[in-house]
Coordinates of C-alpha atoms in Angstrom, one line a residue:
X1 CA -20.4 66.2 248.0
X2 CA -23.3 68.7 248.9
X3 CA -25.8 67.2 246.5
X4 CA -25.0 63.5 247.5
X5 CA -26.4 64.3 251.1
X6 CA -29.0 66.0 249.9
X7 CA -29.8 63.3 247.7
X8 CA -29.2 61.2 250.8
X9 CA -31.4 62.8 253.2
X10 CA -34.3 63.1 250.3
X11 CA -34.0 59.8 250.0
X12 CA -34.6 59.3 254.8
X13 CA -37.1 61.2 253.8
X14 CA -39.2 59.1 251.4
X15 CA -38.3 56.2 253.8
X16 CA -39.7 58.6 256.9
X17 CA -42.8 59.1 255.0
X18 CA -43.1 55.1 254.2
X19 CA -42.1 54.1 257.7
X20 CA -45.1 57.4 259.0
X21 CA -47.5 55.6 256.7
X22 CA -46.6 52.1 258.2
X23 CA -47.4 53.4 261.5
X24 CA -50.6 54.8 260.0
X25 CA -51.6 51.4 259.2
X26 CA -50.0 49.8 262.0
X27 CA -52.5 52.0 264.3
X28 CA -56.1 51.5 261.9
X29 CA -54.8 47.6 262.7
X30 CA -54.9 48.7 266.1
X31 CA -57.9 50.0 266.7
X32 CA -59.6 48.0 264.8
X33 CA -58.4 44.7 266.5
X34 CA -59.9 47.1 269.9
X35 CA -62.6 47.9 268.6
X36 CA -62.9 43.6 267.8
X37 CA -61.8 43.3 271.1
X38 CA -64.7 45.2 272.6
X39 CA -67.6 43.5 270.2
X40 CA -66.7 40.7 271.5
X41 CA -66.6 41.2 275.0
X42 CA -69.8 43.3 273.5
X43 CA -71.7 39.8 271.9
X44 CA -70.3 37.6 274.6
X45 CA -71.8 39.6 276.8
X46 CA -74.8 39.8 275.0
X47 CA -74.8 36.7 274.8
X48 CA -75.0 35.9 278.3
X49 CA -77.1 37.6 278.4
X50 CA -80.1 36.4 276.5
X51 CA -79.0 33.3 277.6
X52 CA -79.9 33.7 280.7
X53 CA -83.0 35.3 279.4
X54 CA -84.1 32.3 277.8
X55 CA -84.1 29.8 280.3
X56 CA -85.9 32.6 282.3
X57 CA -87.8 32.4 279.5
X58 CA -87.6 28.7 279.3
X59 CA -87.4 29.1 275.3
X60 CA -84.8 27.5 272.9
X61 CA -82.0 29.5 272.1
X62 CA -79.9 27.0 269.9
X63 CA -80.5 28.6 267.0
X64 CA -80.4 31.8 269.0
X65 CA -77.1 31.3 270.0
X66 CA -75.4 29.5 267.3
X67 CA -76.1 33.1 265.5
X68 CA -74.4 35.0 267.8
X69 CA -71.2 33.2 267.7
X70 CA -71.1 33.4 264.9
X71 CA -70.8 37.2 264.1
X72 CA -69.6 38.1 260.8
X73 CA -66.3 39.7 261.4
X74 CA -65.3 39.2 257.3
X75 CA -64.3 43.2 256.0
X76 CA -62.0 43.8 259.5
X77 CA -60.7 39.9 259.2
X78 CA -60.0 41.1 255.6
X79 CA -58.6 44.3 256.4
X80 CA -56.2 42.7 259.2
X81 CA -55.7 39.7 256.8
X82 CA -56.8 37.4 259.5
X83 CA -57.4 33.5 258.1
X84 CA -61.5 33.2 257.9
X85 CA -60.3 30.5 260.1
X86 CA -61.2 32.7 262.9
X87 CA -64.8 32.8 262.8
X88 CA -65.1 29.2 263.3
X89 CA -63.5 29.2 266.6
X90 CA -66.0 31.0 269.1
X91 CA -66.3 34.0 271.1
X92 CA -62.9 32.7 273.7
X93 CA -60.9 31.9 271.1
X94 CA -60.9 34.6 268.4
X95 CA -60.4 37.1 271.8
X96 CA -56.8 34.9 272.3
X97 CA -56.2 35.6 269.1
X98 CA -56.7 38.8 268.4
X99 CA -54.9 39.5 271.8
X100 CA -51.8 37.7 270.2
X101 CA -52.5 39.7 266.7
X102 CA -52.5 43.4 268.9
X103 CA -50.1 42.3 270.6
X104 CA -47.3 41.7 267.9
X105 CA -49.0 44.8 265.9
X106 CA -47.9 46.5 269.4
X107 CA -44.4 44.3 268.8
X108 CA -44.1 45.2 265.9
X109 CA -45.1 49.0 266.1
X110 CA -42.4 49.7 268.7
X111 CA -39.6 48.4 265.7
X112 CA -41.5 51.1 263.3
X113 CA -41.0 53.4 266.6
X114 CA -38.0 52.4 266.9
X115 CA -36.3 52.8 262.9
X116 CA -38.3 56.1 262.3
X117 CA -36.7 57.5 265.9
X118 CA -33.4 56.7 264.2
X119 CA -34.4 57.9 261.1
X120 CA -35.4 60.6 262.5
X121 CA -31.9 61.2 264.5
X122 CA -29.9 60.1 260.8
X123 CA -32.3 63.1 259.0
X124 CA -31.0 65.5 261.9
X125 CA -27.7 64.6 261.2
X126 CA -27.6 65.1 257.5
X127 CA -29.6 68.4 257.9
X128 CA -26.6 69.4 260.5
X129 CA -24.0 68.5 258.1
X130 CA -26.1 70.0 255.2
X131 CA -25.8 73.1 257.5
X132 CA -22.2 73.4 258.2
X133 CA -21.8 73.0 253.6
X134 CA -23.8 75.7 253.5
X135 CA -21.7 77.5 256.4
X136 CA -18.6 76.5 254.1
X137 CA -20.0 77.3 250.8
X138 CA -20.9 81.4 251.9
X139 CA -18.1 81.4 253.1
X140 CA -16.8 80.7 249.7
X141 CA -18.8 82.9 247.9
X142 CA -17.6 85.5 249.4
X143 CA -14.2 84.6 249.7
X144 CA -14.9 83.9 246.0
X145 CA -16.3 87.5 245.4
X146 CA -13.8 89.2 246.8
X147 CA -11.3 87.5 245.2
X148 CA -13.1 88.3 241.9
X149 CA -12.9 91.8 242.8
X150 CA -8.9 91.7 243.4
X151 CA -8.7 89.7 240.5
X152 CA -10.7 92.6 238.6
X153 CA -8.7 95.0 239.9
X154 CA -4.9 93.4 238.6
X155 CA -6.6 93.1 235.8
X156 CA -7.3 96.7 235.1
X157 CA -3.9 97.9 236.9
X158 CA -1.9 95.2 234.3
X159 CA -4.4 96.7 231.3
X160 CA -2.7 100.3 232.3
X161 CA -0.1 98.5 232.4
X162 CA 0.1 97.0 229.4
X163 CA -1.4 100.7 227.4
X164 CA 1.7 102.4 228.9
X165 CA 4.6 99.8 227.8
X166 CA 2.7 100.0 224.3
X167 CA 3.1 103.8 224.5
X168 CA 7.1 103.2 225.9
X169 CA 7.5 101.2 223.3
X170 CA 6.5 102.8 220.5
X171 CA 8.3 105.9 221.6
X172 CA 11.6 103.2 222.3
X173 CA 11.2 102.1 218.1
X174 CA 11.1 106.2 217.4
X175 CA 14.4 106.6 219.3
X176 CA 16.2 103.4 217.6
X177 CA 15.0 104.7 213.9
X178 CA 16.8 108.7 214.9
X179 CA 19.3 106.3 216.8
X180 CA 19.7 104.5 213.3
X181 CA 19.5 107.9 211.3
X182 CA 22.1 109.6 214.0
X183 CA 24.6 106.4 213.1
X184 CA 23.8 107.1 209.7
X185 CA 24.6 111.2 209.7
X186 CA 28.0 110.3 212.3
X187 CA 29.3 107.9 209.3
X188 CA 28.5 110.2 206.9
X189 CA 30.7 113.5 208.5
X190 CA 33.3 111.0 209.4
X191 CA 33.7 110.0 205.7
X192 CA 33.0 113.3 204.7
X193 CA 35.5 113.9 208.0
X194 CA 38.5 111.8 206.0
X195 CA 37.9 113.0 202.9
X196 CA 38.6 116.9 204.4
X197 CA 42.1 115.4 206.1
X198 CA 43.1 113.4 202.9
X199 CA 42.0 116.6 201.0
X200 CA 43.7 118.5 204.0
X201 CA 47.0 116.4 203.1
X202 CA 47.3 116.7 199.5
X203 CA 47.0 120.4 200.0
X204 CA 49.8 120.4 202.3
X205 CA 51.8 118.6 199.7
X206 CA 51.3 120.5 196.7
X207 CA 52.0 123.9 199.4
X208 CA 55.5 122.4 200.7
X209 CA 56.0 121.5 197.3
X210 CA 55.7 125.2 196.0
X211 CA 58.0 126.3 199.0
X212 CA 60.8 123.7 197.6
X213 CA 60.2 125.1 193.6
X214 CA 60.3 128.6 194.5
X215 CA 63.2 128.6 196.6
X216 CA 65.0 126.7 193.8
X217 CA 64.1 129.6 191.7
X218 CA 65.1 131.8 194.2
X219 CA 68.8 130.7 194.2
X220 CA 69.3 130.3 190.6
X221 CA 68.3 133.4 189.5
X222 CA 71.0 134.5 192.9
X223 CA 73.5 133.0 190.5

C-alpha cells in the first residue's frame, strides 16, 4: 500500500511539473500578447503622428501608412499559434483579436491554476497519508524489534531447557539400564532362593527319613 501511495505521489509530482510548465508557457504567451498589444498601440500612435506630420508638410503618405500597418509579427505569431491572416486585419482588427486571444489565455491560465491547486491539495493529502504510514511503519518496526528480542530470549530459554532435557534423558536411559540389571539380578536371586528352598525341603525330608530309620533300629535293638 505504501509503495502504491509513493508511486501515485510521484505521478502527481510529474503532473504538477507539467502543469507548471504549461503555466509558464501560458504566462509567456500572455506576456507576448501584451507586448504585441503595446507595440500595436505604439505603432497606431506613431501612424497617427506620422499622418498628422505628413498632412502638415503636404507629403504623400500612402506607401508609408501601408508599410506601418503591415508590422511584422511573424515570430510572435508563430510562437502563439496565430494565423498569418491577422497581419492583414489592420491595427484595430489585430488589437481586437489579440484582446480576445489574451482573454482566452487568461481563462485557460485560471483553469490551470485551479487544477494546479487541486493537484497540490491531493499531493498534501498523499503526503499526510504517507506520513501516517511511515509512523505506523516505525511503530511496527519498534514492535518487531521488541518481538525479535523476546523471541531470542525465549529461544535461548528453550535451548537451555532442551539441553537439560537431553541430560535428563541420558540420565533416565542409564537408570533404565540399571533397573533392567537389577531386575535380572532379582530374577536370578529369586531362582537361587527357590533352588535353596527345594534343596532345604529335600534335606528336611531326608532328615525325617533318617530319624524314622534310626527309631526303627532302636526299637529292633530293644526287642
